[in-house]
Structure formats: C-alpha cells, structure tokens
Coordinates of C-alpha atoms and ligand atoms in Angstrom, one line a residue:
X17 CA 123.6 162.3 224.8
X18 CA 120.5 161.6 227.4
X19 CA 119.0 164.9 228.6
X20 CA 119.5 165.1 232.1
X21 CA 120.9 167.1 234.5
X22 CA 124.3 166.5 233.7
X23 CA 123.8 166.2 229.7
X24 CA 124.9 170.2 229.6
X25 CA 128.5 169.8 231.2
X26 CA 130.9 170.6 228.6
X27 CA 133.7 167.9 229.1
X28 CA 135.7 166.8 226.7
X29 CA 134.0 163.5 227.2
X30 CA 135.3 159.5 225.3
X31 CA 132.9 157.5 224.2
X32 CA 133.2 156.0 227.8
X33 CA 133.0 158.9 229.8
X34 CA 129.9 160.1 227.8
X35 CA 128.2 156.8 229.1
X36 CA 129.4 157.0 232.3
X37 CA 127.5 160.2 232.5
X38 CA 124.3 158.4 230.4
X39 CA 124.6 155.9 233.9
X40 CA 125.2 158.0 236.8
X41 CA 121.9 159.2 238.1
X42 CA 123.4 161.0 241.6
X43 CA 124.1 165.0 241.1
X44 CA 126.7 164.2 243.2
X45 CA 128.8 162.0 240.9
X46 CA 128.1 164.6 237.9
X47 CA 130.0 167.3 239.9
X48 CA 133.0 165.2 239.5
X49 CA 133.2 166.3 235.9
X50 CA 133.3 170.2 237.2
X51 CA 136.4 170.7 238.2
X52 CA 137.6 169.8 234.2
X53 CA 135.5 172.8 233.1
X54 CA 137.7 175.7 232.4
X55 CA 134.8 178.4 232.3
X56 CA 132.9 177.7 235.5
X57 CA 135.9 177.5 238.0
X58 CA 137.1 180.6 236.4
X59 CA 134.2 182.2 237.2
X60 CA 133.8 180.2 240.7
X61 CA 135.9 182.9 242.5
X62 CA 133.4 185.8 241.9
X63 CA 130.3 184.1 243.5
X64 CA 130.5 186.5 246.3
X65 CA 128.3 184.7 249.2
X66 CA 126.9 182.5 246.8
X67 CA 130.3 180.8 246.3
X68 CA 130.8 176.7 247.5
X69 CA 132.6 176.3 250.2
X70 CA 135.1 174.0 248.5
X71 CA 135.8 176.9 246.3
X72 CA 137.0 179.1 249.2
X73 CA 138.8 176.0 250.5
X74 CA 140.2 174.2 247.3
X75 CA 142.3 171.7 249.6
X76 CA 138.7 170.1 250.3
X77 CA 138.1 168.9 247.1
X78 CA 139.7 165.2 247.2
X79 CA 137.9 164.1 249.9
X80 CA 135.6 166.7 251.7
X81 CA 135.3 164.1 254.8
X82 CA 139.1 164.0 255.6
X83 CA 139.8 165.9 258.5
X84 CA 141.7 169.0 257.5
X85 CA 144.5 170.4 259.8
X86 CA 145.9 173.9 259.9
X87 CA 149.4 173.0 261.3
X88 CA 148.8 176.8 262.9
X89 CA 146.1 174.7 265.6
X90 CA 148.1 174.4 269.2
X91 CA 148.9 170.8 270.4
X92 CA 150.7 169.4 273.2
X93 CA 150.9 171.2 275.8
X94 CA 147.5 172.5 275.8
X95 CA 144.2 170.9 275.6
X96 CA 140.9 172.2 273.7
X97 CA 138.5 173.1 276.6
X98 CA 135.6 174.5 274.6
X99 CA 134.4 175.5 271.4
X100 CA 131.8 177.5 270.0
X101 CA 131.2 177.8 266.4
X102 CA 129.2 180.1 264.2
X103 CA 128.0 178.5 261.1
X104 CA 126.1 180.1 258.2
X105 CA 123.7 177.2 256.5
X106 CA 125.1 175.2 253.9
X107 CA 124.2 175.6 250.1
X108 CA 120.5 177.0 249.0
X109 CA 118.1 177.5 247.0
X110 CA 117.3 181.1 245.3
X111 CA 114.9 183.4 246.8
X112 CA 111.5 183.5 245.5
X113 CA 113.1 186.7 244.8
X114 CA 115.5 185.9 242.4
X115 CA 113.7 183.2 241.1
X116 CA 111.2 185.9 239.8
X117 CA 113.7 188.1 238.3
X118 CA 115.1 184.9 236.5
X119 CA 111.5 184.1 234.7
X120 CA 111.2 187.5 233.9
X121 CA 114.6 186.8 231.9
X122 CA 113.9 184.1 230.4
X123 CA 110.6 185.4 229.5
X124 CA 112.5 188.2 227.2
X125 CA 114.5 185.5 225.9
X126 CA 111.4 183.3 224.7
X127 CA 109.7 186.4 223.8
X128 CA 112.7 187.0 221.3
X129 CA 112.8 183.5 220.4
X130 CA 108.9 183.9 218.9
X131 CA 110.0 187.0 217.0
X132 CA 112.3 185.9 215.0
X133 CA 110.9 182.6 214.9
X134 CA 110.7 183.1 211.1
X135 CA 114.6 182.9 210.8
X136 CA 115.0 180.6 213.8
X137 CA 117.5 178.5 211.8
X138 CA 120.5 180.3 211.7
X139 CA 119.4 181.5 215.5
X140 CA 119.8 177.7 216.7
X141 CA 123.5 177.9 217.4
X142 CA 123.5 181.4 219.7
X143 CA 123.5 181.2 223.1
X144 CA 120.1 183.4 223.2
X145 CA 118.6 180.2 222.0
X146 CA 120.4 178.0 224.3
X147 CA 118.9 179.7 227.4
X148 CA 115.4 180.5 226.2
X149 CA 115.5 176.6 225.6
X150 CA 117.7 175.7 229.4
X151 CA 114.8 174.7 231.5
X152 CA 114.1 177.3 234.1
X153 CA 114.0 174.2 236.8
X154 CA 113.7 176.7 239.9
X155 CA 109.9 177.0 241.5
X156 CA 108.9 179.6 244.4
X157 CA 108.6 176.9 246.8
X158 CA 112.1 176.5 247.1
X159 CA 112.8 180.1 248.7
X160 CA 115.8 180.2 250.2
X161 CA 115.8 176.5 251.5
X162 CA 118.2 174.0 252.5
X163 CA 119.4 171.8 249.4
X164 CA 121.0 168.1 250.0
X165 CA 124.3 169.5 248.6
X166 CA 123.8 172.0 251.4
X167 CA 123.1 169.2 253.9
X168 CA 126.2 167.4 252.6
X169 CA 128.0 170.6 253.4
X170 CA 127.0 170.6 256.6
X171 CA 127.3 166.4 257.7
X172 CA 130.7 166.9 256.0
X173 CA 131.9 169.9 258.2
X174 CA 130.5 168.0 261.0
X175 CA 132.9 164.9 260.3
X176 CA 136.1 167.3 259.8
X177 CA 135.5 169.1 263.4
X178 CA 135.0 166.1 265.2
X179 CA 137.7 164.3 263.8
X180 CA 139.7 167.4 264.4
X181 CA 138.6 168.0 268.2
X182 CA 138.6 164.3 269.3
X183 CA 138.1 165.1 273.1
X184 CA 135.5 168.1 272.8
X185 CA 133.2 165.9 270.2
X186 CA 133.4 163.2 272.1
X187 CA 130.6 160.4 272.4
X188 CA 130.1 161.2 276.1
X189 CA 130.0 165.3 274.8
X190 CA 127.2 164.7 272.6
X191 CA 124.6 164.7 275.3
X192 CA 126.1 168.1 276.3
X193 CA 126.3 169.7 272.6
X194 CA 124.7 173.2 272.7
X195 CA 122.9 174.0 269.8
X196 CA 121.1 177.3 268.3
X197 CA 119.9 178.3 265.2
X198 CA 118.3 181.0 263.2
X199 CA 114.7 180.4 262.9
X200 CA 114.4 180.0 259.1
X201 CA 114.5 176.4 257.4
X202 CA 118.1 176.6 256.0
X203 CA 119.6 177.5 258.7
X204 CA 117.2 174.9 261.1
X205 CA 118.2 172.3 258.4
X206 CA 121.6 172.8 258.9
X207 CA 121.7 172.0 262.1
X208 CA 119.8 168.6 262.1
X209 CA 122.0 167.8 258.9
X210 CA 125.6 168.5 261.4
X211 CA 124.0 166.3 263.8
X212 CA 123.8 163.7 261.4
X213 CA 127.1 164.2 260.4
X214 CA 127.7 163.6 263.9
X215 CA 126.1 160.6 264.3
X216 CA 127.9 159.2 261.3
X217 CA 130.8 159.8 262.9
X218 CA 129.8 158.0 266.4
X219 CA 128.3 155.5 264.5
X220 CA 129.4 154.6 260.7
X221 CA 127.3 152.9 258.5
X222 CA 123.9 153.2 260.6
X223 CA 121.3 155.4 259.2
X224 CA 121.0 158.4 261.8
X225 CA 117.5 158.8 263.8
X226 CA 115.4 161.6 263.3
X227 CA 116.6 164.7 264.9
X228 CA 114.0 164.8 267.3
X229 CA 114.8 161.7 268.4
X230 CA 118.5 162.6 269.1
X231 CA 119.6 162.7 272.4
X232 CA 120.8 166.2 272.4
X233 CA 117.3 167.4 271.1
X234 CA 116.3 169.4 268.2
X235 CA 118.2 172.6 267.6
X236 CA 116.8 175.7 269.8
X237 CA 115.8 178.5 268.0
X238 CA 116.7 182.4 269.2
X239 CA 116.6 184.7 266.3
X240 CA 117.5 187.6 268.8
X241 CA 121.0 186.3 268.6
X242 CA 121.5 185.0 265.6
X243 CA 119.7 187.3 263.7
X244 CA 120.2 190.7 265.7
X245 CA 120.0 192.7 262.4
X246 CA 116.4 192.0 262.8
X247 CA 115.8 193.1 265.8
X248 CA 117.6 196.3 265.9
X249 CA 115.6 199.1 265.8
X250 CA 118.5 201.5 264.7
X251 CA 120.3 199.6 261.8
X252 CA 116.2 199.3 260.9
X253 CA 115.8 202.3 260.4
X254 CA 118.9 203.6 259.6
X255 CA 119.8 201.1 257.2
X256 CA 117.3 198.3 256.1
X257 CA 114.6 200.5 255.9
X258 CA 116.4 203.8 254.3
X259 CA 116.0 204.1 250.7
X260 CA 119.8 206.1 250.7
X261 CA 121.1 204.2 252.8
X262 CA 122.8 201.7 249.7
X263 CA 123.5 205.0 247.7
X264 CA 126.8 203.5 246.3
X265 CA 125.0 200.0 245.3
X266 CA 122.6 201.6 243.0
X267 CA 124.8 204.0 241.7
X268 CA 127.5 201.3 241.3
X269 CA 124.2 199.7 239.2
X270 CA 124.0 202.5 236.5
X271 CA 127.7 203.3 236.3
X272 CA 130.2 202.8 233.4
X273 CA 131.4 199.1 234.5
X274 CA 128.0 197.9 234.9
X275 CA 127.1 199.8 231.6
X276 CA 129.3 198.1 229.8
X277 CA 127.9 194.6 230.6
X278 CA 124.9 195.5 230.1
X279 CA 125.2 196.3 226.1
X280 CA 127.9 193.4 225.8
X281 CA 124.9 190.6 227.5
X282 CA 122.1 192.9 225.3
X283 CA 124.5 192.4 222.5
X284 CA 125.2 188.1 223.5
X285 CA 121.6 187.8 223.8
X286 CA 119.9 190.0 221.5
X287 CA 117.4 191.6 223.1
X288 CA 117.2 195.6 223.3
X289 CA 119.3 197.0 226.4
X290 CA 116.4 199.3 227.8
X291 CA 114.7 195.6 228.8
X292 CA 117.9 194.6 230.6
X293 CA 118.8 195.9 233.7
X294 CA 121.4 195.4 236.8
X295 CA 119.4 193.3 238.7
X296 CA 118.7 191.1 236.0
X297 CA 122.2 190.7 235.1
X298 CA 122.8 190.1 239.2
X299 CA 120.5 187.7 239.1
X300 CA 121.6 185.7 235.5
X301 CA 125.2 185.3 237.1
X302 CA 123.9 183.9 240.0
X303 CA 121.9 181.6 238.1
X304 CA 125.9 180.3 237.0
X305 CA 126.6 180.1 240.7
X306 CA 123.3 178.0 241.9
X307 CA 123.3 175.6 238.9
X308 CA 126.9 174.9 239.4
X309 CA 126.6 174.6 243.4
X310 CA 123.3 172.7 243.8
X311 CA 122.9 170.6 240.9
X312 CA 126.9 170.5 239.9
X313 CA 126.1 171.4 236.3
X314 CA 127.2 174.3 234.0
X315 CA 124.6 176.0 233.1
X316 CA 125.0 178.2 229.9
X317 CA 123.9 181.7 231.9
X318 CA 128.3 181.2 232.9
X319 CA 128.8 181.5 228.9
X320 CA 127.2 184.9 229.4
X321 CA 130.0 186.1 231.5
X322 CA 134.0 186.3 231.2
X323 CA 136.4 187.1 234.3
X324 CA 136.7 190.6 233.8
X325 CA 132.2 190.7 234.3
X326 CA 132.6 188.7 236.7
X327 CA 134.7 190.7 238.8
X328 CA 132.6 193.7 238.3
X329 CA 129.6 191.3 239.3
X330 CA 131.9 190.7 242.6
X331 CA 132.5 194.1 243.5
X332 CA 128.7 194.6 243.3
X333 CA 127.5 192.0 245.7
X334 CA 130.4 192.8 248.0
X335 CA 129.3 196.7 248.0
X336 CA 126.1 195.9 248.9
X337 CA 127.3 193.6 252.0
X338 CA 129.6 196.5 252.7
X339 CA 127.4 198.7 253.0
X340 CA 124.7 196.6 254.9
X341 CA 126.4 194.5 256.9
X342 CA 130.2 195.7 257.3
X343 CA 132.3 198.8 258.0
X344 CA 129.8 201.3 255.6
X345 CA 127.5 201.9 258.4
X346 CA 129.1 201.3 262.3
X347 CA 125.1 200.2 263.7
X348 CA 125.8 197.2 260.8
X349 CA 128.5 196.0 263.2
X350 CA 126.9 197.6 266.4
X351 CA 124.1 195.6 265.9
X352 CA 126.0 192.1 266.8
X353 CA 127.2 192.9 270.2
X354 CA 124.5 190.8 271.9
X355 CA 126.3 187.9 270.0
X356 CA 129.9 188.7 271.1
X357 CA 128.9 189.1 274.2
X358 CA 127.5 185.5 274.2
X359 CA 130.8 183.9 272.8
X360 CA 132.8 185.7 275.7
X361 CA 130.3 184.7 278.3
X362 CA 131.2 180.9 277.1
X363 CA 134.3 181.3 277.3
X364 CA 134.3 183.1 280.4
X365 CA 131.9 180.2 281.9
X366 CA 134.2 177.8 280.5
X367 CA 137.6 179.2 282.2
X368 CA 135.8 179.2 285.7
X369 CA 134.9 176.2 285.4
X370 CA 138.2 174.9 284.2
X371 CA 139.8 176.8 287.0
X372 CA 137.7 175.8 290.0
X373 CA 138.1 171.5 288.2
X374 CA 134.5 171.8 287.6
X375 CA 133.2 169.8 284.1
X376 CA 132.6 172.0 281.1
X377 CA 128.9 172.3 281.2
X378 CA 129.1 172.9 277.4
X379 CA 132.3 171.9 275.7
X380 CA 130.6 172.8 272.4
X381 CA 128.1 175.4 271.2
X382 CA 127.2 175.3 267.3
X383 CA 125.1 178.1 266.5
X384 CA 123.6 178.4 263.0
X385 CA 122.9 181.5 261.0
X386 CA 123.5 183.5 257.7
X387 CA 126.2 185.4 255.9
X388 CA 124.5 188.3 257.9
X389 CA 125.5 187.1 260.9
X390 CA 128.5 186.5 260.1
X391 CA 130.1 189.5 258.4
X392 CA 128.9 192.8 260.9
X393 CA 130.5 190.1 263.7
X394 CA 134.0 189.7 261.8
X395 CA 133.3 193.7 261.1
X396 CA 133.0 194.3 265.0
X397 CA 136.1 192.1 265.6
X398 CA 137.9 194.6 263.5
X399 CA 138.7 192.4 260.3
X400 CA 139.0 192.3 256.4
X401 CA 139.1 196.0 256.9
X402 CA 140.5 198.6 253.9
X403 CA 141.8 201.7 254.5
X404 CA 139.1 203.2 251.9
X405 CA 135.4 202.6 252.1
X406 CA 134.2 200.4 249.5
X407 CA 132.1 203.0 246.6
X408 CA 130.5 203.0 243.4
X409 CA 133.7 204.8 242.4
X410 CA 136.7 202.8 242.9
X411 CA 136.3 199.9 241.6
X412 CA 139.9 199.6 240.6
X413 CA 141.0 200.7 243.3
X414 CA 139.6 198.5 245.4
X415 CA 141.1 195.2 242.9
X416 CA 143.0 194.0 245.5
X417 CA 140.6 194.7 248.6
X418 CA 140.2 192.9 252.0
X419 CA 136.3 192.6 252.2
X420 CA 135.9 189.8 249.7
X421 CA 132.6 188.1 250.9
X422 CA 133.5 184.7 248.5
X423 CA 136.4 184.6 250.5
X424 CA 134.6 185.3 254.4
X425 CA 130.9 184.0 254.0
X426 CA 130.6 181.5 251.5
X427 CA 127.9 178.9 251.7
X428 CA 128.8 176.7 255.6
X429 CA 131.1 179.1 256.5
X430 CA 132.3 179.2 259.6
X431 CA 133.6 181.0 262.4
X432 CA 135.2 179.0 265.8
X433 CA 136.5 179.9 268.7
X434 CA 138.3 177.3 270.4
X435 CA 139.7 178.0 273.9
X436 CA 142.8 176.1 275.1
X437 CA 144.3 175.1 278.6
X438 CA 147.7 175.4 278.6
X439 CA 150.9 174.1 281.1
X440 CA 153.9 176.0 280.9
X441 CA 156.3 173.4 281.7
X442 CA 158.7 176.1 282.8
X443 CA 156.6 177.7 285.0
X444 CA 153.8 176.0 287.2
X445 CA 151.1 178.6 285.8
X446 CA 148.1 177.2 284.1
X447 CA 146.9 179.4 281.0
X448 CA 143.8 180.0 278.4
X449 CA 144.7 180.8 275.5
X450 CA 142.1 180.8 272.4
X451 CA 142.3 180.1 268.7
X452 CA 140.2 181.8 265.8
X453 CA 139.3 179.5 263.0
X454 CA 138.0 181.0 259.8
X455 CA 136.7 178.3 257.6
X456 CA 138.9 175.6 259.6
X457 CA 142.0 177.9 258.8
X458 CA 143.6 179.8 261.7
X459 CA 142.5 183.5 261.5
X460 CA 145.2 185.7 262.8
X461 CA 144.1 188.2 265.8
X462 CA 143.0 191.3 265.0
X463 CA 145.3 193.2 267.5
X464 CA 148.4 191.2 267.5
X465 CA 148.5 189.4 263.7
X466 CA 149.7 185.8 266.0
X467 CA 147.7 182.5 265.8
X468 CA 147.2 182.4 268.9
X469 CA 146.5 184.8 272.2
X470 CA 146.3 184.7 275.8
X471 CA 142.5 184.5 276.7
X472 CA 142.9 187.6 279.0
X473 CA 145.1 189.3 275.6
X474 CA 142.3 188.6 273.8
X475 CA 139.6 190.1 276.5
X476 CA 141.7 193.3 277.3
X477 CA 142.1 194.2 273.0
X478 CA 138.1 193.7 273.1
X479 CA 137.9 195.1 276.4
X480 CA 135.7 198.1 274.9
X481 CA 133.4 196.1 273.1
X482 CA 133.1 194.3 276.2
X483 CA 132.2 196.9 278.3
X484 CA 130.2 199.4 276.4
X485 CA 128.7 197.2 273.6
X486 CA 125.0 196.4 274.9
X487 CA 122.5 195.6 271.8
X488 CA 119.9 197.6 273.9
X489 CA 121.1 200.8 274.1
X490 CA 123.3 200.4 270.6
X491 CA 119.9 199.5 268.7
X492 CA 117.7 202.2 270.3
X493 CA 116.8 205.1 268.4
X494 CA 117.9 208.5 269.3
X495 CA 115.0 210.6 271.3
X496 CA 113.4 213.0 268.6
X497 CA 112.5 215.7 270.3
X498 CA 109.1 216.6 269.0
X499 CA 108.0 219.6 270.9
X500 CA 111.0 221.1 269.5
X501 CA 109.5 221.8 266.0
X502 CA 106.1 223.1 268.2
Ligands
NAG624 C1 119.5 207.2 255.6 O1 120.8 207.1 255.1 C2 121.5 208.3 254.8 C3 122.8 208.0 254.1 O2 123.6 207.4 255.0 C4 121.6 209.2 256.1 O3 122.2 210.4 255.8 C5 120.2 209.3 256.7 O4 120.4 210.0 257.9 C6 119.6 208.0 256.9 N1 118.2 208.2 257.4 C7 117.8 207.7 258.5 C8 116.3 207.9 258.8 O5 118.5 207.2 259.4
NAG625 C1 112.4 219.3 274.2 O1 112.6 220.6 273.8 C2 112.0 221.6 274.6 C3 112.1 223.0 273.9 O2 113.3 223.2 273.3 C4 112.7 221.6 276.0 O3 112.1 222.5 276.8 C5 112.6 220.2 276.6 O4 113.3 220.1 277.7 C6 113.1 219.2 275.6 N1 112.8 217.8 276.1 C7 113.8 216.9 276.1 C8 113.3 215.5 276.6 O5 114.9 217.0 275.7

C-alpha cells in the first residue's frame, strides 16, 4: 500500500478499496473510511474537549451541510427576532505544549528501539515499534491553530444556521451581522472561515472574497469578553496561578486508576514505568484524538488504549475542567458575568426595539471563543451540574456524571440564544419568548426543564445574576489588610 496519510487506516479494504485509497489525495475523502474502524469510534467518546463535533452530534455524519432541525425549535406562531451565538473555534492543532511532551515520547520509544536494536527482528511486529516508526508529523509552529478540518467545521455550521434561520441570516442581514472573537488565531480563523460558509450560502459555487474584503468586515476582537478568565484578577490568583488550586487533578494523576495504565502502556511499549508518567499518557491519547480529527487517520497511539483507559483518561481531562472552569471553584463561573450580561443586553436591545417596530440593529451576534468560555458560562447558567463535586476519589461514582466536557465543548461547539416574537392568537398580547440551543439541540432551561421560556421567565430565574453579577467587583481581590500583621 502507498505510504501516505491514509496508508495506516485499518479497513478491511478489497483490492478496489485499497486503490481507491492509493488515488484519493484529499484527508477529507480518507475520513470516510473512519467510521468502519471499530477501535477509534470506540474510543471517540472519551476525547473530552478534544472530541469532533460530529462525534457529539452523530446525526451529522451523512451530510454535515444539511440543515439539522430539532423538532423542539418554535414555529408558527412566532418569529426568530435575534440570535446570538457563542462558538468555540473549530478543530486544532496541539499546543506547542503537547507537542513537546509527544517528542519526548517518542524519543523513549526510539531510544528503546536502539537498545534492543540487536534483536530488532522479533521486535518488528509490537506496537513499541510501530510508534517509534509513526512519523511524529506535528511541528511547534502549529500551536494551537486553526486546521482546514476546523475551518470546514466552521463554514459547515455556518450553512446549517443559515439554512435553519432563513429570515435572521438573511442576504439583507449580512451587512448587519455582529461579529467578535477571541484574539488568538483559531478562534480569529473561525470566524473568517463562518463567513465563508456564509457566503457559500448567499452565493453557491463562487469562491468567497477575502474576509477583509467582506462587507461585514473582519471579525472584532475583545478578549475582555470572550476571554474573561484572563482578565480576572481573582480566578488569577485564586485559581490559574495557585499551585493547590487542581489538588484533585494531580492527585487523580498518581492514583490507583491512573497507576494501572501506566504499567499496562509501560508493559505495551516496553519501556521502564519510572520514564512514563500521567502527562505523557494524557498527551499519547490525545495524539489518538488529533490524528483521527485533523488528518482522519488512526493512528496506532489508539492501539495503546482500550475503553475502560479511556474512560479514566476522560474523567481526567474533565476533573481538570471541573476544577478550572466549572462548579470546583464559584470565581471559575463568577468570572463570566461580563459575558452574560452582554447576551441579556442583546436581547434586551432587541425586545425594545421589537416593541417600539424599530429594525433589529443586530439580528445576529456570533462571538468566537474557547471551551473556556464556554463551560464557567454554562456553569453560571446553572447546568450539567452533579450533586457531588467531581474528585480524585470517585471515579466510579461519578460513571454516570453530568459534566462530560466531550459532550458540552467539543471542537465548534456552540451555544445560541435565539429570541422569539410570539402572537397568542387567543389573546391580542405580543410575547418574547427565547430558545437555548446546545450544539443545534434545544437545551432545556435551567429553572423550568421546558424548551422554551418567556423572555421575562427567563430574566426573573437569572434575575440575581443579573443584578449583582459585575466582573469588576466579582474579579477584584479582597483588601489584605497589611498593617494588620505590623
Ligand atoms: C489556592 O487554592 C487553595 C485550595 O482551594 C485555597 O485554599 C487557597 O486559599 C488558594 N490560594 C489563594 C492565594 O487563593
Ligand atoms: C487595618 O487594620 C488596622 C489595625 O487592626 C485598623 O486600625 C485599620 O482600620 C484597618 N484598615 C482597613 C482598611 O481595614
């Protein structure tokens, strides 16, 4: 078979097939052969926030530009008014990061490979070999950037909302769209790339201009909102900056379930266990997860794992979002209220407007950021909450938890708000009413578990947040009182 990108998908391939693969030089085609692997989309659940998005969304798969309707979305009687969407980028690279901690593994691999290089035959066949020979294709200028898969994510999205919100993404909108992003590349990226999905979907078959060039402009950058954890002096110090503050991640890291992968990969690979550790492991399965979501190819670092590791792989990535961006710490939350209070003020803008038969000034806001920005947001609005705090020590316990990030903030997730006006054709009364859309499936209020709530409902069960939640005085630090100690 030709070595290429896709030579290392294990499919039970015909002669024909085998060429077909030999042909096909787009990634895009090869991940057609995925969804026949057994291993990887067994594993695929597990990926934490480095899962696809079509793997938090199966029904996707057949054709990812089809518009997708949750028969849950109001019709009829009610009309969308606005929208505002959050949307974390679309698939990426590794860190620089992880890319390190994946040389310095396959380093120990090649390392091993030149020690027993003497009996290297009857090595050939173990999956030590395999991986000191898979070419370690990542480089550090790739840090955490946009990939075309992830760009695809994003035009593809865009084509599904529009198709979905005819009136609010209409052509004469588009001069209105409202759009802001996170400063860094992905999330900048992702942007231009929905615009472009746009486009196509305005104008099909014509090659979109350059996003500067497009009459909505370039996307405007304000990391203050959408990346508050930043900015906030308390979850700073409290938090990112506090060695303790992830106590249950790094004890999670040397406990028994952890333990026990560790000698079973030491065993798999044959190295000695002292030269693995937690991190590396973290970082191996993840090397399963961006192989299979950027290039669409197995990569044999999945052989290394079976469900059971994977789930304990899970749990670990999910503790340390827990901890540092949902319910472990309430600043991780606290820290988003600047950005709930923007969505309200929309919406708020929006029903004047509406009420006074003014035009929406902007029928649609798309504002692009991270998993980060995402979860203490969803953690503020009271959701995917369990009654016991995610710890290093209850792991089973937790099996059947809430706060599964694979299943909240996978690559393009999204978050939308959509606000409604509504005739009661019984009474006269004119009504908002507003929609929450988690990954383009209705997400069911916090407060009342229905589909769909009365804008002021929705206002007076926030009404708190509303009220008291002000990023300034939430993210300063309490006064030490020096003199005290004098
Ligand atoms: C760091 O985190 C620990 C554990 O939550 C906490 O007790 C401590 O007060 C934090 N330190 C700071 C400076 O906030
Ligand atoms: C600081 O502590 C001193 C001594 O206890 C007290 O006199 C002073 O009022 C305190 N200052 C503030 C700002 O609380």
């Amino acid at each position: 078979m030709v070595r290429g990108p896709c030579s290392l998908v294990r499919v039970s391939a015909t002669p024909v097939a085998a060429l077909a693969v030999a042909l096909v030089s787009s990634l895009s085609r090869c991940s057609l052969l995925e969804p026949e692997d057994g291993v990887v989309s067994a594993l695929s659940p597990y990926f934490g926030t480095k899962t696809r998005y079509e793997d938090a969304n199966p029904g996707l798969l057949p054709d990812p530009e089809a518009p997708r309707r949750d028969p849950e979305l109001l019709e009829e009687t009610c009309t969308p008014v606005q929208l505002v969407a959050l949307i974390r980028h679309g698939t990426r690279y590794p860190t620089t990061k992880q890319i390190r901690k994946l040389r310095q593994l396959h380093g120990l691999l090649q390392a091993r490979g030149a020690e027993d290089g003497r009996s290297s035959a009857a090595g050939r066949g173990d999956l030590g070999a395999a991986l000191a020979d898979w070419p370690l294709w990542y480089a550090d200028w790739m840090d955490g950037q946009l990939v075309e898969k992830g760009r695809q994510d994003m035009r593809q999205l865009a084509l599904r909302l529009a198709s979905l919100f005819p009136a609010l993404f209409s052509r004469e909108n588009y001069g209105r769209l409202q759009l802001v992003t996170s400063s860094k590349h992905r999330c900048v990226d992702s942007g231009a790339a929905f615009l472009q999905g746009l486009w196509q979907h305005y104008h099909p078959g014509l090659p979109p201009p350059d996003v500067a060039d497009m009459e909505c402009g370039p996307p405007r950058i304000n990391d203050k909102l959408m990346r508050f954890f930043d900015h906030c002096e308390k979850f700073l110090s409290q938090v990112e900056r506090n060695a303790t503050a992830l106590y249950h991640v790094e004890a999670f890291k040397t406990g028994p379930e952890m333990q026990n992968i560790l000698k079973k990969v030491a065993d798999i690979l044959q190295v000695p266990v002292d030269n693995l550790n937690a991190d590396l492991i973290q970082v191996a399965f993840f090397t399963c997860s961006f192989d299979l979501a950027i290039k669409g190819v197995k990569s044999p670092w999945c052989d290394v794992f079976d469900i059971d590791d994977a789930k304990v792989l899970e749990y670990l990535n999910d503790l340390k979002q827990y901890w540092k961006r949902g319910y472990g710490y309430t600043i991780n939350s606290r820290s988003s209220c600047t950005l709930f209070q923007d969505i309200f003020q929309h919406l708020d803008k929006a029903v004047k407007q509406k009420q006074c038969s003014q035009p929406i000034s902007s029928p649609v806001i798309l504002q692009f950021g991270h998993a980060e920005t995402l979860l203490p947001l969803l953690s503020l609005m009271g959701y995917f909450k369990d009654k016991e705090p995610l710890t290093a020590y209850n792991y089973k316990e937790q099996m059947h938890r809430k706060f599964r990030s694979g299943h909240i903030v996978p690559y393009a997730s999204n978050l939308i708000f959509v606000l409604y006006h509504c005739k009661n054709a019984k009474t006269p009364k004119e009504e908002f009413r507003v929609q929450m859309l988690l990954n383009e499936k209705v997400l069911p209020l916090a407060h009342s578990q229905e589909t769909v709530s009365l804008y002021e409902d929705l206002k007076n069960h926030y009404k708190d947040i509303l009220q008291s939640c002000r990023t300034g005085e939430e993210c300063e630090l309490p006064k030490v009182n020096t003199s005290d100690e004098l």
